[in-house]
């Protein structure tokens, strides 16, 4: 009997996991990755011996199977890292996750009293609607605390007012966190709050290690992982996809397979189907949008900057949103222990005034803002490098749910195409959930029946309020 074949689009966490499971189970599998580096949003870049994580990826999961897979792939190379991350606001550092005594001490009696009054007001007279992020948060934290700790950062992240962000995002990320739970935790040390994850796993050379290991395993089982191979068209006939047109280097190759699993953004998947789906589906895909992200890597000639893994910057007078201190994730990310490497993260839109700056202007901006915040001196900056990431965050705007439902219904009519991962499902999936969708999609190929759209909808989750 012929072995079934599958083409996986994208060598990010989801695609590689799907391909590994397929290869392990005897399917002939090929992965096509558009970029020259594998790992997608969770790749590790390197520059002059320094490793840069595109964002700082914590390996944290409640999904046992994924936890076991991480352990199987990297075991001794996975470090257990203790977490320290603080919020920088109004010239002061606040422990994050919020810690009652530290917050009250930092704010002083007057401000703390005003916060409590505002909180009580929101309990007695909550806003009747909870459609938006602003309403959802105000009802749980009170207006004053919400404005202080959540509004500025969230607006930097999304680039739109919190009154236009759907409550789903907050509900999905921070279910279970409220002022009451923070207070209860402080008083009774219950620590049931999901955001209080105070440690995580991390590959000693960054997440890229995990993806390289997966690639080795896939290829060891006879699978193929092609890089610089962009799927530009998916031909369909009836209810099936028959072949993919792949641009490899300067050439175009047609690859047919029995099954197709895609982790490319939903917008692009729809646009690349040939023939195109009905207009309503194409319009729905075109209406989805994404937030982009730039990380400016700075190398500094000193190693004593700050103890945090990362700092959230809530001050509105700088553009930077978050600062990673990579040596505090793993010392092996920094080749010279007398130096430090930081990642200053700027959330933006492709083509906007941040995105359009030259790399040199961005390095200068990052050095200047670091100094302005008092977290380092610009004269200590020895070198800098810029990494740009379009489509970093799928945007949950007022209509995305409807658009995704329209696309999903159409894709459901294709019997041998599945879409997985984060942008592939336009869902705020972290690595574990992205990988889980890949795993389940492969099992569907093998005859099981899993609804991928149920992943990351009901499981309780640990994530934190501010963002990834
Ligand atoms: C700033 C930031 C911080 C994060 N922090 C964390 C964290 O701490 N912990 C955590 O668990 N998760 C974190 N995440 C989420 C994590 O990065 C994602 O869940 C994960 O990378 C998604 O994997 P994926 O395979 O679905 O998609 P991606 O990583 O986006 O991979 C998709 C791949 O498909 C390729 N591709 C696209 N189109 C085509 C095409 N037409 N042909 C061929 N290839 C194509 C892309 O080049 C890409 O490599 C973070 C994300 C960001 C942006």
PDB file of C-alpha atoms and ligand atoms in Angstrom, residues 9-16 32-35 37-43 54-60 70 211 229-232 263-265 268 272 293 322 329 345 347 389 391-393 420-424 429-432 434-435 437 461-463 468, ligand 1:
ATOM      1  CA  UNK A   9       3.266  24.940   5.127  1.00  0.00           C
ATOM      2  CA  UNK A  10       5.511  26.818   7.567  1.00  0.00           C
ATOM      3  CA  UNK A  11       8.336  25.603   9.806  1.00  0.00           C
ATOM      4  CA  UNK A  12       7.209  27.446  12.924  1.00  0.00           C
ATOM      5  CA  UNK A  13       6.340  25.562  16.127  1.00  0.00           C
ATOM      6  CA  UNK A  14       2.978  24.380  14.752  1.00  0.00           C
ATOM      7  CA  UNK A  15       4.206  23.202  11.351  1.00  0.00           C
ATOM      8  CA  UNK A  16       7.272  21.409  12.697  1.00  0.00           C
ATOM      9  CA  UNK A  32       7.950  24.290   3.015  1.00  0.00           C
ATOM     10  CA  UNK A  33       9.158  27.334   4.928  1.00  0.00           C
ATOM     11  CA  UNK A  34       9.224  30.735   3.228  1.00  0.00           C
ATOM     12  CA  UNK A  35      12.015  32.143   5.365  1.00  0.00           C
ATOM     13  CA  UNK A  37      15.387  30.502   9.255  1.00  0.00           C
ATOM     14  CA  UNK A  38      13.045  28.008  10.900  1.00  0.00           C
ATOM     15  CA  UNK A  39      11.015  28.723  14.048  1.00  0.00           C
ATOM     16  CA  UNK A  40       8.691  31.457  12.759  1.00  0.00           C
ATOM     17  CA  UNK A  41       7.803  33.982  15.444  1.00  0.00           C
ATOM     18  CA  UNK A  42       9.648  31.837  17.956  1.00  0.00           C
ATOM     19  CA  UNK A  43      12.925  31.653  16.003  1.00  0.00           C
ATOM     20  CA  UNK A  54      12.171  37.527  18.943  1.00  0.00           C
ATOM     21  CA  UNK A  55      10.318  38.644  22.020  1.00  0.00           C
ATOM     22  CA  UNK A  56      11.507  36.412  24.819  1.00  0.00           C
ATOM     23  CA  UNK A  57       9.702  33.071  24.661  1.00  0.00           C
ATOM     24  CA  UNK A  58       8.829  31.410  27.922  1.00  0.00           C
ATOM     25  CA  UNK A  59       8.151  27.697  27.670  1.00  0.00           C
ATOM     26  CA  UNK A  60       5.163  27.220  29.935  1.00  0.00           C
ATOM     27  CA  UNK A  70       9.682  19.589  25.046  1.00  0.00           C
ATOM     28  CA  UNK A 211      13.091  23.886  16.263  1.00  0.00           C
ATOM     29  CA  UNK A 229      10.406  27.775  -0.057  1.00  0.00           C
ATOM     30  CA  UNK A 230       7.270  29.890  -0.156  1.00  0.00           C
ATOM     31  CA  UNK A 231       3.927  28.369  -1.011  1.00  0.00           C
ATOM     32  CA  UNK A 232       2.412  30.857  -3.425  1.00  0.00           C
ATOM     33  CA  UNK A 263       0.319  27.534   9.337  1.00  0.00           C
ATOM     34  CA  UNK A 264       0.520  30.580   7.071  1.00  0.00           C
ATOM     35  CA  UNK A 265      -1.668  33.525   8.086  1.00  0.00           C
ATOM     36  CA  UNK A 268      -2.771  34.655   2.862  1.00  0.00           C
ATOM     37  CA  UNK A 272      -3.543  31.761  -2.343  1.00  0.00           C
ATOM     38  CA  UNK A 293       6.847  44.150  16.060  1.00  0.00           C
ATOM     39  CA  UNK A 322       9.176  46.138  26.784  1.00  0.00           C
ATOM     40  CA  UNK A 329      17.147  34.282  30.361  1.00  0.00           C
ATOM     41  CA  UNK A 345      10.594  45.935  21.754  1.00  0.00           C
ATOM     42  CA  UNK A 347       4.999  47.406  18.679  1.00  0.00           C
ATOM     43  CA  UNK A 389       8.425  40.932  12.453  1.00  0.00           C
ATOM     44  CA  UNK A 391       2.174  39.834  11.558  1.00  0.00           C
ATOM     45  CA  UNK A 392       3.342  39.294  15.124  1.00  0.00           C
ATOM     46  CA  UNK A 393      -0.061  39.653  16.772  1.00  0.00           C
ATOM     47  CA  UNK A 420      -3.090  25.381  12.402  1.00  0.00           C
ATOM     48  CA  UNK A 421      -1.113  27.591  14.779  1.00  0.00           C
ATOM     49  CA  UNK A 422      -1.365  31.239  15.677  1.00  0.00           C
ATOM     50  CA  UNK A 423      -1.804  33.316  12.530  1.00  0.00           C
ATOM     51  CA  UNK A 424      -3.036  30.161  10.829  1.00  0.00           C
ATOM     52  CA  UNK A 429      -2.049  30.969  20.610  1.00  0.00           C
ATOM     53  CA  UNK A 430       1.223  30.589  22.443  1.00  0.00           C
ATOM     54  CA  UNK A 431       3.820  27.992  21.447  1.00  0.00           C
ATOM     55  CA  UNK A 432       2.163  25.184  23.345  1.00  0.00           C
ATOM     56  CA  UNK A 434       0.224  26.297  18.390  1.00  0.00           C
ATOM     57  CA  UNK A 435       2.107  23.007  18.706  1.00  0.00           C
ATOM     58  CA  UNK A 437      -2.971  22.242  16.915  1.00  0.00           C
ATOM     59  CA  UNK A 461      -4.344  29.231  31.224  1.00  0.00           C
ATOM     60  CA  UNK A 462      -1.465  30.876  32.963  1.00  0.00           C
ATOM     61  CA  UNK A 463      -0.841  33.866  30.781  1.00  0.00           C
ATOM     62  CA  UNK A 468       3.532  38.060  25.842  1.00  0.00           C
TER      63      UNK A 468
HETATM   64  C1  LIG B   1       6.688  39.068  20.763  1.00  0.00           C
HETATM   65  C2  LIG B   1       6.162  37.681  20.980  1.00  0.00           C
HETATM   66  C3  LIG B   1       6.438  37.028  22.167  1.00  0.00           C
HETATM   67  C4  LIG B   1       5.955  35.729  22.386  1.00  0.00           C
HETATM   68  N1  LIG B   1       6.220  35.121  23.579  1.00  0.00           N
HETATM   69  C5  LIG B   1       5.779  33.857  23.799  1.00  0.00           C
HETATM   70  C6  LIG B   1       6.096  33.198  25.012  1.00  0.00           C
HETATM   71  O1  LIG B   1       6.735  33.760  25.912  1.00  0.00           O
HETATM   72  N2  LIG B   1       5.667  31.916  25.160  1.00  0.00           N
HETATM   73  C7  LIG B   1       4.945  31.262  24.192  1.00  0.00           C
HETATM   74  O2  LIG B   1       4.616  30.092  24.380  1.00  0.00           O
HETATM   75  N3  LIG B   1       4.626  31.884  23.039  1.00  0.00           N
HETATM   76  C8  LIG B   1       5.022  33.161  22.813  1.00  0.00           C
HETATM   77  N4  LIG B   1       4.717  33.785  21.630  1.00  0.00           N
HETATM   78  C9  LIG B   1       3.860  33.085  20.646  1.00  0.00           C
HETATM   79  C10 LIG B   1       4.648  32.153  19.730  1.00  0.00           C
HETATM   80  O3  LIG B   1       5.666  32.865  19.068  1.00  0.00           O
HETATM   81  C11 LIG B   1       3.668  31.565  18.728  1.00  0.00           C
HETATM   82  O4  LIG B   1       2.647  30.871  19.401  1.00  0.00           O
HETATM   83  C12 LIG B   1       4.283  30.575  17.780  1.00  0.00           C
HETATM   84  O5  LIG B   1       5.468  31.017  17.198  1.00  0.00           O
HETATM   85  C13 LIG B   1       3.269  30.289  16.663  1.00  0.00           C
HETATM   86  O6  LIG B   1       3.730  29.218  15.901  1.00  0.00           O
HETATM   87  P1  LIG B   1       3.130  28.928  14.462  1.00  0.00           P
HETATM   88  O7  LIG B   1       3.912  27.809  13.921  1.00  0.00           O
HETATM   89  O8  LIG B   1       1.676  28.866  14.540  1.00  0.00           O
HETATM   90  O9  LIG B   1       3.391  30.258  13.618  1.00  0.00           O
HETATM   91  P2  LIG B   1       4.685  31.048  13.226  1.00  0.00           P
HETATM   92  O10 LIG B   1       5.664  31.042  14.331  1.00  0.00           O
HETATM   93  O11 LIG B   1       4.187  32.355  12.724  1.00  0.00           O
HETATM   94  O12 LIG B   1       5.283  30.203  12.011  1.00  0.00           O
HETATM   95  C14 LIG B   1       4.669  30.198  10.754  1.00  0.00           C
HETATM   96  C15 LIG B   1       5.743  29.947   9.717  1.00  0.00           C
HETATM   97  O13 LIG B   1       5.128  29.856   8.440  1.00  0.00           O
HETATM   98  C16 LIG B   1       5.960  30.484   7.497  1.00  0.00           C
HETATM   99  N5  LIG B   1       5.124  30.855   6.337  1.00  0.00           N
HETATM  100  C17 LIG B   1       4.167  31.803   6.271  1.00  0.00           C
HETATM  101  N6  LIG B   1       3.632  31.840   5.042  1.00  0.00           N
HETATM  102  C18 LIG B   1       4.260  30.883   4.321  1.00  0.00           C
HETATM  103  C19 LIG B   1       4.138  30.442   2.978  1.00  0.00           C
HETATM  104  N7  LIG B   1       3.262  30.993   2.136  1.00  0.00           N
HETATM  105  N8  LIG B   1       4.940  29.443   2.561  1.00  0.00           N
HETATM  106  C20 LIG B   1       5.824  28.868   3.407  1.00  0.00           C
HETATM  107  N9  LIG B   1       5.986  29.262   4.680  1.00  0.00           N
HETATM  108  C21 LIG B   1       5.203  30.257   5.138  1.00  0.00           C
HETATM  109  C22 LIG B   1       6.510  31.681   8.247  1.00  0.00           C
HETATM  110  O14 LIG B   1       7.688  32.173   7.639  1.00  0.00           O
HETATM  111  C23 LIG B   1       6.747  31.081   9.619  1.00  0.00           C
HETATM  112  O15 LIG B   1       8.047  30.568   9.753  1.00  0.00           O
HETATM  113  C24 LIG B   1       5.179  35.076  21.387  1.00  0.00           C
HETATM  114  C25 LIG B   1       4.922  35.747  20.183  1.00  0.00           C
HETATM  115  C26 LIG B   1       5.392  37.033  19.977  1.00  0.00           C
HETATM  116  C27 LIG B   1       5.093  37.735  18.686  1.00  0.00           C
END
